[in-house]
Amino acid sequence: MVDSGDEDIYKTTFKLYRNWTPESNLPLIDFTVEKNYENYFENITETWSKSSSSSIDTNFETFKHFKSIDQWKIYKLIKGLNGLFIITGILNENFRQNWFDYFHNQLPCLQNDLNLKSNIELSSLETMKKLRWITFGYHHDWNTKIYNLQQTTVCIPERIIDLCRMISMFMNFDFKPEAGIVNYYGRNSSLCFHTDHSELNHQAPLISLSLGRSAIFLIGGPNKQSTKPIIPILLNDSDLIIMSDESRLALHSVPKILPESISTVNDHQSIHRINVNIRQVF
Ligand SMILES: O=C(O)CCC(=O)C(=O)O
């Protein structure tokens, strides 16, 4: 992987992966390929799902949307940062379209409940093309990076509450979903390196769910001077990242959305990937 010794390595790595093609021979951790991840991640599926599955309360509305816990595949980063976990393909195959459609079609229409503050009219396909993010819960302004803590209504979609409850029980932490940023990616969209530090609570993890087309996710150290490696990970539809401990404040970016077709996205759609980023603010 890429060692981040000098300051510009983040820019250079971002550019390299922005131009990634299957032929470019750049390292990329792909959990769907046997043994591909083993230098960086440990597969902790056996130990964790056995010890945790019995203690999880499965009596909630959207339980059937998720794979049963004994089918989860869980990976823990063992090089670089503490606290980074990935659960691959957490949604049941037959609910993936439902989740993509919910965040693509329904969430943008629930403006009042969900504190849409993206300042655009979402009534036509043309304007949908301009959509980059929507917030729910406490509104986070992507540009100023400040939360609106004066808000009196804080609505979190039911399915997000269920997902976070299940993950909290499984990971054995007490996570309260108080804010969410839904990021919308077109064919050529990317997201530069940044840290998520606007929350008052930096101990609570971030939970991040990928929907739709695959993307390259880069995660490095806490700042550009850090000597931690920058780790390139392929994220697929319904992969879930938990950024806790050291990884909670790590620099991360999405340089590339992959072009291949998957059933949840049709080729004429302007939005190819959706990321639901869930945070505890207090
Ligand atoms: O799209 C992603 O996977 C990452 C999104 C992200 O980094 C963020 O919302 O802070």
Coordinates of C-alpha atoms and ligand atoms in Angstrom, one line a residue:
M1 CA 0.0 0.0 0.0
V2 CA 1.1 3.6 -0.2
D3 CA 3.3 5.0 2.6
S4 CA 2.5 8.5 3.5
G5 CA 5.9 10.0 4.3
D6 CA 5.6 13.4 2.6
E7 CA 2.8 15.9 2.5
D8 CA 1.7 15.5 -1.0
I9 CA 1.3 11.8 -1.0
Y10 CA -2.5 12.2 -0.3
K11 CA -2.9 14.3 -3.4
T12 CA -0.8 12.0 -5.5
T13 CA -2.6 8.9 -4.2
F14 CA -6.0 10.5 -4.8
K15 CA -5.0 11.3 -8.4
L16 CA -3.6 7.8 -9.0
Y17 CA -6.9 6.2 -7.9
R18 CA -9.0 8.7 -9.7
N19 CA -7.5 7.4 -12.9
W20 CA -7.7 3.7 -11.8
T21 CA -8.6 1.1 -14.4
P22 CA -8.6 -2.7 -13.9
E23 CA -5.3 -2.6 -15.9
S24 CA -3.6 0.0 -13.8
N25 CA -2.0 -2.5 -11.5
L26 CA -2.6 -0.4 -8.4
P27 CA -3.1 -2.3 -5.1
L28 CA -6.8 -2.5 -4.1
I29 CA -8.2 -4.5 -1.3
D30 CA -11.1 -6.6 -2.6
F31 CA -12.9 -8.6 0.0
T32 CA -14.6 -10.7 -2.7
V33 CA -11.3 -12.2 -3.7
E34 CA -10.0 -14.9 -1.5
K35 CA -6.9 -13.9 0.5
N36 CA -6.6 -10.6 -1.3
Y37 CA -7.0 -8.6 1.9
E38 CA -5.0 -10.7 4.3
N39 CA -1.9 -8.5 4.7
Y40 CA -4.1 -5.7 6.0
F41 CA -7.4 -7.1 7.3
E42 CA -8.2 -10.1 9.5
N43 CA -11.4 -11.9 8.8
I44 CA -13.1 -12.0 12.3
T45 CA -16.4 -13.5 11.1
E46 CA -16.0 -16.8 13.0
T47 CA -15.1 -15.4 16.4
W48 CA -17.4 -12.4 16.3
S49 CA -20.7 -13.6 14.8
K50 CA -20.7 -16.7 17.0
S51 CA -20.2 -14.8 20.2
S52 CA -22.5 -11.9 19.4
S53 CA -25.4 -13.3 17.4
S54 CA -27.3 -14.8 20.3
S55 CA -27.3 -11.5 22.2
I56 CA -29.0 -9.5 19.5
D57 CA -32.6 -8.5 19.7
T58 CA -34.1 -9.2 16.3
N59 CA -37.5 -7.9 17.0
F60 CA -37.6 -4.8 14.8
E61 CA -39.4 -3.7 11.7
T62 CA -36.6 -3.9 9.1
F63 CA -34.9 -7.0 10.4
K64 CA -35.8 -8.9 7.2
H65 CA -33.8 -6.3 5.2
F66 CA -30.5 -7.5 6.6
K67 CA -28.6 -10.7 6.2
S68 CA -28.9 -12.8 9.3
I69 CA -25.9 -12.3 11.6
D70 CA -24.5 -15.8 11.1
Q71 CA -24.1 -14.8 7.4
W72 CA -22.2 -11.6 8.0
K73 CA -18.6 -11.3 6.9
I74 CA -16.6 -9.0 9.2
Y75 CA -13.1 -7.7 8.6
K76 CA -10.9 -5.8 11.0
L77 CA -8.0 -3.6 9.9
I78 CA -4.8 -5.0 11.5
K79 CA -2.2 -2.6 9.9
G80 CA -2.2 1.1 10.2
L81 CA -5.2 2.3 12.2
N82 CA -7.1 0.8 15.2
G83 CA -10.9 0.5 15.1
L84 CA -11.7 0.1 11.4
F85 CA -14.2 -2.6 10.6
I86 CA -16.0 -3.6 7.4
I87 CA -19.1 -5.8 7.2
T88 CA -19.5 -6.7 3.6
G89 CA -22.9 -7.0 1.9
I90 CA -25.0 -6.5 5.0
L91 CA -28.3 -6.1 3.2
N92 CA -30.2 -9.1 1.8
E93 CA -30.0 -9.2 -2.0
N94 CA -33.7 -8.7 -2.4
F95 CA -33.7 -5.5 -0.3
R96 CA -30.8 -3.7 -1.9
Q97 CA -32.9 -2.1 -4.6
N98 CA -35.4 -1.0 -1.9
W99 CA -32.6 0.8 0.0
F100 CA -31.2 2.5 -3.1
D101 CA -34.7 3.6 -4.1
Y102 CA -35.5 4.9 -0.6
F103 CA -32.5 7.2 -0.5
H104 CA -32.8 8.0 -4.2
N105 CA -36.5 8.6 -4.5
Q106 CA -38.1 8.9 -1.1
L107 CA -35.7 10.7 1.1
P108 CA -35.4 13.8 -1.2
C109 CA -39.2 14.2 -1.0
L110 CA -39.3 14.2 2.8
Q111 CA -37.9 17.7 3.0
N112 CA -39.5 18.9 6.2
D113 CA -39.1 15.7 8.2
L114 CA -35.6 15.2 7.1
N115 CA -34.3 18.7 7.1
L116 CA -33.3 18.8 3.5
K117 CA -31.0 21.8 3.3
S118 CA -29.3 21.3 0.0
N119 CA -31.0 24.4 -1.5
I120 CA -32.1 22.8 -4.7
E121 CA -35.5 21.9 -6.2
L122 CA -35.7 18.2 -6.6
S123 CA -38.8 18.1 -8.8
S124 CA -37.1 17.1 -12.1
L125 CA -34.5 14.7 -13.3
E126 CA -32.4 17.7 -14.4
T127 CA -32.2 19.0 -10.9
M128 CA -31.7 15.5 -9.4
K129 CA -28.4 15.6 -11.4
K130 CA -27.2 18.5 -9.2
L131 CA -28.0 16.7 -6.0
R132 CA -24.8 16.0 -4.0
W133 CA -26.0 15.6 -0.4
I134 CA -29.0 15.6 1.9
T135 CA -28.9 15.5 5.6
F136 CA -31.2 14.0 8.2
G137 CA -31.3 14.4 11.9
Y138 CA -29.1 17.4 12.9
H139 CA -28.3 19.3 9.8
H140 CA -24.6 19.4 8.9
D141 CA -23.6 22.0 6.4
W142 CA -21.0 20.3 4.2
N143 CA -19.5 23.7 3.2
T144 CA -19.1 25.3 6.6
K145 CA -18.8 21.9 8.4
I146 CA -21.1 23.2 11.2
Y147 CA -24.1 21.4 12.7
N148 CA -27.3 23.3 13.3
L149 CA -27.7 22.4 17.0
Q150 CA -30.7 24.8 17.4
Q151 CA -32.9 22.4 15.5
T152 CA -36.0 21.4 17.3
T153 CA -37.1 18.5 15.1
V154 CA -34.5 15.8 14.7
C155 CA -35.8 13.0 12.5
I156 CA -33.9 9.8 11.7
P157 CA -35.4 7.3 9.2
E158 CA -36.7 4.2 11.0
R159 CA -34.5 1.9 8.9
I160 CA -31.4 3.8 10.0
I161 CA -32.4 3.6 13.7
D162 CA -32.9 -0.2 13.2
L163 CA -29.5 -0.6 11.4
C164 CA -27.7 1.3 14.1
R165 CA -29.4 -0.6 16.9
M166 CA -28.3 -3.9 15.4
I167 CA -24.7 -2.7 14.8
S168 CA -24.4 -1.3 18.4
M169 CA -25.6 -4.5 19.9
F170 CA -23.3 -6.5 17.7
M171 CA -20.2 -4.3 18.3
N172 CA -21.1 -3.8 21.9
F173 CA -21.0 -0.1 21.8
D174 CA -23.7 2.5 22.7
F175 CA -24.2 4.4 19.4
K176 CA -27.0 7.0 19.0
P177 CA -27.7 8.0 15.4
E178 CA -28.3 11.8 15.7
A179 CA -27.3 13.0 12.2
G180 CA -26.8 11.6 8.8
I181 CA -25.3 12.8 5.5
V182 CA -26.4 11.1 2.4
N183 CA -23.8 11.6 -0.3
Y184 CA -24.9 11.2 -4.0
Y185 CA -22.3 10.3 -6.6
G186 CA -22.7 10.5 -10.3
R187 CA -20.6 8.5 -12.8
N188 CA -17.6 10.9 -12.4
S189 CA -18.1 12.2 -8.9
S190 CA -15.4 11.9 -6.2
L191 CA -14.9 13.1 -2.7
C192 CA -11.5 14.6 -1.6
F193 CA -9.6 13.7 1.5
H194 CA -11.1 15.0 4.6
T195 CA -11.7 14.1 8.3
D196 CA -15.2 14.2 10.0
H197 CA -14.6 16.3 13.1
S198 CA -17.7 18.6 13.3
E199 CA -19.4 16.3 15.9
L200 CA -18.9 17.2 19.5
N201 CA -18.4 13.6 20.3
H202 CA -15.3 12.1 18.7
Q203 CA -15.4 8.9 20.7
A204 CA -18.6 7.6 19.1
P205 CA -17.9 5.8 15.8
L206 CA -19.1 6.7 12.3
I207 CA -21.2 4.2 10.5
S208 CA -21.1 4.4 6.7
L209 CA -23.3 2.3 4.3
S210 CA -22.5 2.1 0.5
L211 CA -25.4 1.6 -1.9
G212 CA -25.3 1.1 -5.7
R213 CA -22.1 1.0 -7.8
S214 CA -18.8 0.1 -6.3
A215 CA -16.3 2.7 -5.4
I216 CA -12.7 3.1 -4.3
F217 CA -12.3 4.3 -0.7
L218 CA -8.9 5.5 0.6
I219 CA -8.2 5.8 4.3
G220 CA -4.9 7.1 5.8
G221 CA -3.6 8.7 8.9
P222 CA -5.0 11.6 11.1
N223 CA -3.2 14.3 9.1
K224 CA -1.1 14.6 6.0
Q225 CA 2.2 14.4 7.9
S226 CA 1.2 11.0 9.4
T227 CA 3.4 8.0 8.5
K228 CA 0.4 5.7 8.4
P229 CA -0.2 4.0 5.1
I230 CA -3.0 5.0 2.8
I231 CA -5.2 2.0 2.4
P232 CA -7.2 1.5 -0.8
I233 CA -10.4 -0.5 -0.4
L234 CA -13.0 -1.6 -2.9
L235 CA -16.5 -0.9 -1.5
N236 CA -19.4 -2.7 -3.0
D237 CA -23.2 -2.4 -2.8
S238 CA -24.4 -2.7 0.8
D239 CA -20.9 -2.8 2.4
L240 CA -20.8 -1.1 5.8
I241 CA -17.8 0.6 7.4
I242 CA -17.4 1.3 11.1
M243 CA -14.8 3.9 11.8
S244 CA -14.1 3.8 15.5
D245 CA -11.1 4.5 17.8
E246 CA -8.1 5.8 15.8
S247 CA -9.9 5.4 12.4
R248 CA -12.7 7.7 13.6
L249 CA -10.7 10.9 12.8
A250 CA -8.6 9.5 9.9
L251 CA -8.4 11.2 6.5
H252 CA -10.5 9.4 3.9
S253 CA -11.7 10.0 0.4
V254 CA -13.6 8.5 -2.5
P255 CA -11.6 9.1 -5.7
K256 CA -13.5 6.8 -8.1
I257 CA -16.9 5.3 -8.8
L258 CA -16.5 2.1 -10.8
P259 CA -18.4 2.0 -14.1
E260 CA -19.6 -1.6 -14.1
S261 CA -23.3 -2.3 -14.1
I262 CA -25.2 -3.7 -11.2
S263 CA -28.9 -4.3 -11.0
T264 CA -29.7 -1.5 -8.5
V265 CA -28.5 1.2 -10.8
N266 CA -29.7 1.7 -14.4
D267 CA -27.3 3.2 -16.9
H268 CA -29.4 6.3 -17.6
Q269 CA -29.7 7.3 -13.9
S270 CA -27.6 10.3 -13.0
I271 CA -26.9 8.9 -9.5
H272 CA -24.7 5.8 -9.5
R273 CA -23.7 5.5 -5.9
I274 CA -25.2 6.6 -2.6
N275 CA -23.4 6.7 0.7
V276 CA -25.3 7.0 4.0
N277 CA -23.0 8.4 6.6
I278 CA -24.4 8.2 10.2
R279 CA -23.0 10.1 13.1
Q280 CA -23.6 10.7 16.8
V281 CA -23.2 14.4 17.5
F282 CA -23.3 14.6 21.3
Ligands
LIG1 O1 -18.9 8.0 0.2 C1 -18.3 7.5 1.1 O2 -18.1 6.3 1.2 C2 -17.6 8.4 2.2 C3 -18.4 9.6 2.6 C4 -17.7 10.4 3.5 O3 -16.5 10.3 3.7 C5 -18.4 11.4 4.4 O4 -19.6 11.6 4.3 O5 -17.7 12.0 5.2

